[in-house]
Structure formats: C-alpha cells, structure tokens
Coordinates of C-alpha atoms in Angstrom, one line a residue:
X1 CA 0.0 -0.1 0.1
X2 CA 1.6 3.4 -0.9
X3 CA 1.5 5.0 2.6
X4 CA 4.2 5.5 5.5
X5 CA 3.0 2.7 7.9
X6 CA 5.1 4.2 10.1
X7 CA 2.9 7.1 10.8
X8 CA -0.4 5.1 11.8
X9 CA -1.2 5.1 15.6
X10 CA -4.0 3.1 17.3
X11 CA -2.2 4.1 20.8
X12 CA -1.3 0.7 21.6
X13 CA -4.8 -1.1 21.2
X14 CA -5.0 -4.5 20.4
X15 CA -6.3 -5.0 16.5
X16 CA -8.9 -8.1 17.8
X17 CA -10.6 -5.4 20.4
X18 CA -13.7 -3.5 19.5
X19 CA -11.5 -0.4 18.5
X20 CA -13.9 2.0 20.0
X21 CA -11.0 5.0 20.1
X22 CA -7.9 5.0 17.6
X23 CA -5.8 7.2 15.2
X24 CA -4.5 6.7 12.1
X25 CA -2.0 9.0 10.6
X26 CA -1.4 8.0 7.0
X27 CA 1.6 9.7 4.6
X28 CA 1.1 9.1 1.0
X29 CA 4.9 8.3 0.0
X30 CA 4.6 7.6 -3.6
X31 CA 2.4 8.6 -6.7
X32 CA -0.8 7.1 -6.4
X33 CA -4.4 7.6 -8.1
X34 CA -6.8 6.8 -5.0
X35 CA -9.4 8.5 -3.2
X36 CA -9.5 9.1 0.7
X37 CA -12.4 6.9 1.4
X38 CA -10.7 4.1 -0.6
X39 CA -7.3 4.7 1.4
X40 CA -8.8 4.4 4.6
X41 CA -11.1 1.4 3.6
X42 CA -7.8 -0.5 2.6
X43 CA -6.0 0.9 5.6
X44 CA -8.3 -0.4 8.0
X45 CA -8.6 -4.0 6.4
X46 CA -4.6 -4.2 6.8
X47 CA -4.9 -2.9 10.6
X48 CA -7.4 -5.8 11.1
X49 CA -9.8 -2.8 11.9
X50 CA -13.4 -3.7 10.2
X51 CA -15.1 -0.1 9.7
X52 CA -17.6 -0.4 6.8
X53 CA -17.6 2.4 4.0
X54 CA -20.8 3.7 5.5
X55 CA -19.2 3.9 9.0
X56 CA -16.3 5.7 7.3
X57 CA -18.3 8.2 5.5
X58 CA -20.4 8.8 8.5
X59 CA -17.3 9.9 10.6
X60 CA -15.7 11.7 7.9
X61 CA -19.1 13.9 7.6
X62 CA -18.9 14.5 11.1
X63 CA -15.3 15.8 11.1
X64 CA -13.1 12.7 12.0
X65 CA -11.1 13.3 9.0
X66 CA -8.2 15.8 8.2
X67 CA -5.8 16.5 5.4
X68 CA -2.6 18.1 5.6
X69 CA -1.8 18.7 1.8
X70 CA 1.8 18.2 0.3
X71 CA 1.9 21.7 -1.1
X72 CA 1.2 23.3 2.2
X73 CA 2.4 21.2 5.5
X74 CA 0.9 24.1 7.6
X75 CA -2.8 24.0 6.6
X76 CA -4.2 21.1 8.1
X77 CA -7.8 21.2 7.6
X78 CA -11.1 19.0 8.3
X79 CA -11.9 16.8 5.0
X80 CA -15.1 15.8 4.1
X81 CA -15.0 15.0 0.4
X82 CA -14.9 11.4 0.7
X83 CA -13.5 11.0 -3.1
X84 CA -10.9 13.7 -2.7
X85 CA -8.0 12.4 -4.9
X86 CA -4.9 12.4 -3.2
X87 CA -1.2 12.9 -4.5
X88 CA 2.2 12.1 -3.1
X89 CA 3.2 13.7 0.2
X90 CA -0.3 14.3 1.3
X91 CA -1.1 13.2 4.9
X92 CA -4.4 11.6 6.1
X93 CA -5.1 12.0 9.9
X94 CA -8.3 10.0 11.0
X95 CA -9.6 10.3 14.5
X96 CA -12.2 7.8 15.4
X97 CA -14.1 7.7 18.8
X98 CA -17.4 5.8 18.7
X99 CA -18.6 7.6 21.9
X100 CA -18.0 11.2 20.4
X101 CA -19.4 10.3 16.9
X102 CA -22.4 8.7 18.7
X103 CA -23.2 11.8 20.7
X104 CA -26.8 13.3 19.6
X105 CA -26.8 16.7 18.1
X106 CA -28.5 19.4 20.4
X107 CA -31.1 21.6 18.5
X108 CA -30.0 24.9 18.2
X109 CA -32.8 27.8 17.6
X110 CA -31.9 30.3 14.8
X111 CA -32.9 34.0 16.2
X112 CA -32.0 36.0 13.1
X113 CA -30.0 35.6 9.8
X114 CA -28.4 38.5 8.6
X115 CA -26.6 36.7 6.0
X116 CA -23.2 37.9 6.8
X117 CA -23.6 36.5 10.1
X118 CA -26.6 34.7 11.9
X119 CA -27.5 34.8 15.6
X120 CA -28.6 31.4 17.5
X121 CA -30.0 30.3 20.8
X122 CA -27.4 27.5 21.7
X123 CA -28.9 25.0 24.0
X124 CA -27.3 23.1 26.8
X125 CA -24.6 20.2 25.6
X126 CA -23.9 22.1 22.2
X127 CA -20.2 22.9 22.1
X128 CA -18.9 26.2 20.5
X129 CA -15.8 24.5 19.1
X130 CA -15.3 21.2 18.1
X131 CA -12.1 18.6 18.7
X132 CA -9.8 16.8 16.6
X133 CA -12.6 13.6 16.9
X134 CA -15.3 15.8 15.4
X135 CA -17.3 19.1 15.4
X136 CA -20.8 17.3 14.5
X137 CA -22.1 19.0 17.8
X138 CA -20.8 22.4 17.2
X139 CA -23.0 25.6 16.7
X140 CA -20.8 26.4 13.6
X141 CA -21.5 23.0 12.1
X142 CA -25.1 22.9 12.9
X143 CA -25.4 26.6 11.3
X144 CA -23.7 25.3 8.2
X145 CA -26.0 22.7 7.6
X146 CA -29.1 24.3 8.5
X147 CA -29.0 27.7 6.8
X148 CA -29.8 28.0 2.9
X149 CA -26.8 27.3 0.5
X150 CA -24.6 26.0 3.4
X151 CA -22.4 29.1 4.3
X152 CA -18.9 28.6 5.7
X153 CA -19.5 29.2 9.4
X154 CA -16.8 30.8 11.8
X155 CA -16.8 31.1 15.7
X156 CA -16.2 34.8 16.9
X157 CA -17.0 34.2 20.5
X158 CA -18.0 31.3 22.8
X159 CA -20.3 29.8 25.6
X160 CA -19.5 26.9 27.9
X161 CA -21.0 23.8 27.0
X162 CA -23.2 24.1 29.6
X163 CA -24.2 27.5 29.3
X164 CA -27.2 28.7 26.9
X165 CA -28.0 31.5 25.1
X166 CA -27.1 34.0 22.3
X167 CA -24.2 33.1 20.1
X168 CA -22.9 34.7 16.6
X169 CA -21.9 32.6 13.9
X170 CA -20.1 34.5 10.9
X171 CA -20.3 33.7 7.5
X172 CA -17.2 35.2 5.6
X173 CA -13.6 35.4 6.9
X174 CA -14.0 39.6 6.6
X175 CA -17.4 39.1 8.9
X176 CA -15.2 36.9 11.3
X177 CA -12.5 39.5 11.6
X178 CA -14.7 42.4 12.3
X179 CA -17.2 40.6 14.7
X180 CA -14.1 39.0 16.7
X181 CA -12.4 42.3 17.0
X182 CA -15.6 43.9 18.6
X183 CA -15.5 40.9 21.1
X184 CA -12.0 40.9 21.9
X185 CA -12.2 44.9 22.5
X186 CA -15.6 44.4 24.5
X187 CA -17.5 46.8 21.9
X188 CA -20.9 45.5 22.7
X189 CA -23.2 45.0 25.8
X190 CA -23.9 41.5 27.0
X191 CA -26.4 40.7 29.7
X192 CA -26.8 37.2 31.3
X193 CA -29.4 35.7 33.7
X194 CA -28.5 33.1 36.5
X195 CA -30.2 31.4 39.0
X196 CA -28.2 30.8 42.3
X197 CA -28.6 29.3 45.8
X198 CA -29.8 31.8 48.2
X199 CA -31.4 35.1 48.4
X200 CA -29.7 37.9 46.5
X201 CA -32.0 40.6 47.5
X202 CA -30.2 40.5 51.2
X203 CA -27.1 42.1 49.0
X204 CA -26.6 45.8 47.9
X205 CA -28.3 46.2 44.9
X206 CA -26.6 46.2 42.5
X207 CA -23.9 44.1 43.4
X208 CA -20.6 44.7 42.0
X209 CA -18.3 41.8 42.0
X210 CA -14.5 42.5 41.3
X211 CA -12.4 39.7 42.5
X212 CA -9.6 38.4 40.3
X213 CA -10.3 35.4 38.2
X214 CA -7.1 33.5 37.5
X215 CA -5.3 36.3 38.4
X216 CA -6.7 39.1 36.2
X217 CA -9.0 41.7 36.9
X218 CA -12.8 41.0 36.5
X219 CA -16.1 42.9 37.2
X220 CA -19.5 41.4 37.0
X221 CA -22.7 43.3 38.2
X222 CA -25.4 41.2 39.4
X223 CA -29.1 42.5 40.0
X224 CA -31.5 40.5 41.4
X225 CA -34.6 40.3 39.7
X226 CA -36.8 37.7 41.9
X227 CA -36.8 35.4 44.9
X228 CA -38.4 31.8 45.1
X229 CA -38.8 30.9 48.9
X230 CA -39.8 27.4 48.3
X231 CA -36.5 26.6 46.6
X232 CA -34.4 29.5 48.3
X233 CA -33.0 30.6 44.9
X234 CA -32.7 33.8 43.1
X235 CA -33.0 34.8 39.6
X236 CA -30.3 37.6 38.8
X237 CA -29.4 39.5 35.8
X238 CA -25.7 39.7 35.3
X239 CA -23.5 42.4 33.2
X240 CA -19.9 41.7 32.6
X241 CA -17.4 44.2 31.8
X242 CA -14.9 41.6 31.2
X243 CA -14.6 37.9 29.6
X244 CA -12.7 35.6 31.9
X245 CA -13.3 31.8 31.4
X246 CA -16.2 30.8 34.1
X247 CA -16.1 34.5 35.5
X248 CA -19.9 34.7 36.2
X249 CA -20.0 30.9 37.7
X250 CA -16.5 31.9 40.1
X251 CA -18.2 35.2 41.0
X252 CA -21.3 33.8 42.1
X253 CA -19.5 31.2 44.1
X254 CA -17.6 33.7 45.4
X255 CA -20.4 35.4 47.3
X256 CA -21.6 32.1 48.6
X257 CA -24.5 32.2 46.1
X258 CA -23.3 29.5 43.4
X259 CA -25.5 28.9 40.1
X260 CA -27.7 26.4 40.3
X261 CA -26.8 23.1 38.4
X262 CA -23.1 24.1 38.5
X263 CA -20.9 20.8 38.9
X264 CA -17.6 22.4 38.3
X265 CA -17.8 25.6 40.7
X266 CA -20.8 25.2 42.7
X267 CA -22.7 22.4 45.0
X268 CA -24.3 20.5 42.3
X269 CA -23.5 16.8 42.0
X270 CA -24.4 13.7 39.6
X271 CA -27.7 13.6 41.3
X272 CA -28.6 17.5 40.6
X273 CA -31.7 17.3 38.3
X274 CA -31.2 20.9 36.5
X275 CA -28.6 21.7 33.9
X276 CA -26.5 24.8 34.7
X277 CA -28.9 27.7 35.0
X278 CA -26.6 30.1 33.0
X279 CA -27.9 31.8 30.1
X280 CA -26.7 34.7 27.7
X281 CA -30.1 36.5 27.4
X282 CA -29.3 39.7 25.1
X283 CA -26.6 41.2 22.9
X284 CA -26.5 44.9 22.1
X285 CA -23.6 46.2 19.4
X286 CA -23.3 49.1 16.9
X287 CA -22.7 46.3 13.8
X288 CA -19.2 46.7 12.2
X289 CA -20.8 45.6 9.1
X290 CA -23.9 47.6 8.7
X291 CA -22.2 51.2 8.1
X292 CA -22.6 53.4 4.8
X293 CA -19.7 55.1 3.8
X294 CA -19.4 58.7 2.5
X295 CA -17.4 58.6 -0.6
X296 CA -16.0 62.5 0.4
X297 CA -14.8 61.7 3.9
X298 CA -14.5 58.0 4.2
X299 CA -16.6 58.0 7.5
X300 CA -19.5 56.0 8.5
X301 CA -22.8 57.9 7.9
X302 CA -25.1 55.6 9.8
X303 CA -24.3 53.5 12.5
X304 CA -26.9 50.4 12.9
X305 CA -27.6 49.3 16.4
X306 CA -28.3 45.7 16.6
X307 CA -30.2 44.4 19.6
X308 CA -30.9 40.6 20.1
X309 CA -32.8 39.1 23.0
X310 CA -34.2 35.8 23.8
X311 CA -37.9 35.5 24.2
X312 CA -39.0 35.0 28.0
X313 CA -39.5 31.0 27.5
X314 CA -35.9 30.5 26.4
X315 CA -34.8 32.3 29.6
X316 CA -34.0 30.8 32.9
X317 CA -37.2 30.3 35.0
X318 CA -37.5 30.0 38.9

C-alpha cells in the first residue's frame, strides 16, 4: 500500500479489540491515484479494524478526517470530501472515537439571519468549538448545515458547553474578523441571567463583584430580579465588563451563592436534576458590517444598532 506505515497510530490497542477509539496517521509516499475513502478502507483492512464504507463516510461527515496537503504542510484542515483525490506527500489524519461520534446533536434555534452572520440560541450540551475527533455537535456546523446555501461558518465568541443563550456565527472571513475584533475589545453590551442558591435581595443592589479570575481583573454586576422562597433561589441579571473563563460562575460562588446546576464551581452533584442555570439573554452592539460610507470623507454616515434578546420562554425560570 502506498503509505508510510510508521505514521499510523492506534495508541497501543489490540487489533482484535472492538476499536472504539483510535487514530490513524497516513502519509502518501509514492505516486498514487486513489481517494481518501478508498485509502481508509484498505488501511483499516490491513490494521484488522473492520469499518464499513458507511461507517467511514459517517465519521468523515462528522469531522473525524483531516488532510495535511503536500503543497502546504501548515494548512491541516478537516476533509469531508470522501472522493478527494490524493497526491504524493499528502497526509491523512483519521480520529475515530465511537462515543464522540454517537453523541446526539442538540438542536439550536435560529434567532436572526443577517446573511453575513447569524444569531442563534445555543442549547445545553452544544459545543462552541469542535475537537480533532469531530465537530458535528458544534453550533458552527449546525448553522452551516441548517442555513440556506450551506454557507461557511466561523465562531467569533464562545459559550461553555453547559451554558445556554445567544451566540453569533459569522459566514465570511471578513465578517469573522470584524465581529471577533468587536468581542475582543468589548465593543458590545452582553447581559446574562442566572439562577443562584440563596436570597440575593439581602445584598446591595446592584451587587458589584470585582474579585480577580485566574489572576486577572474581572468585573461583574449582579442585579436580583426575583426570589423564590420555596426553593431559596434567586433569579439574577448579570452584566460583565470583562470576559474571563467561567467568570460568572466563579463570581457567584465567591459570594456563597453558586449557580444552580454548576457541577464545577458550585454544589451540584451527579444527582442534580437541573442543568447549569446560566444563559446569555441579550446582545447589543453597533454592527461593524452595517455602516454606510461617505465617498468624500470615508467616514460612516449611519451606525446601525443591533439588539438581540431571547424570548422569555428561553430564559432561566425560577
């Protein structure tokens, strides 16, 4: 077979096992006229790993196959074209993880489609970013498959897997750059809602929390919206002026009022019935793509404000 056998890695698994998780790294080391799917089929046979063409195609569609082209070794990208013709020097990387590939895809909800970008409600369990094993459970892949014309999709900001709420997906590289710049420089207003344990009304309103997160300055403003005596839980509106990892969850825990359902920084355990009660409920910004330019001055004539807010039914409920 025209491949470099030394580039294959099944991570020490016994070929007679069920092969629920393994990696193949295959380098084409001589001129060959074959496709990616045919190469993987033959290689699996040699490795005594029996995967049908349907299984291979499904894994490839879900993002398990990567190609490092001979002409550009720095441009390793996912490959979904099963009939892609390979050339001498190409490298295939196949990451098979049956548990990951069998994960159901959470259903996101389209809030707005503005062509250059779209706004979605990301449900619990949906990922912002994929891994080497797959990307089929990501919001970007979901948007790409469920919008007209299967536009390219780029993530410009993230929500934790356990969090829910508004997330923006860009559909061109120029839109991705402009929107990423907006998020990186905090040129927008984001509001979240959380449900926490305890009576937040007893604290000063608004409640400004400025404890560092991972050694970096972080500022969150909590405002109590409602309190439920039966459950001893509070519904809180949150505005953050910085975007540290797990900032809201850490700040809630720092005042002894952890977010309900938080198994990482809170008190939730495996028996907790509710998912993480943290939701991005609104985004307000001047759209960096929606300005009209004056030919005389090259300055924007109109700045278009955008406000996206979730309906009440998708927000956390006490």
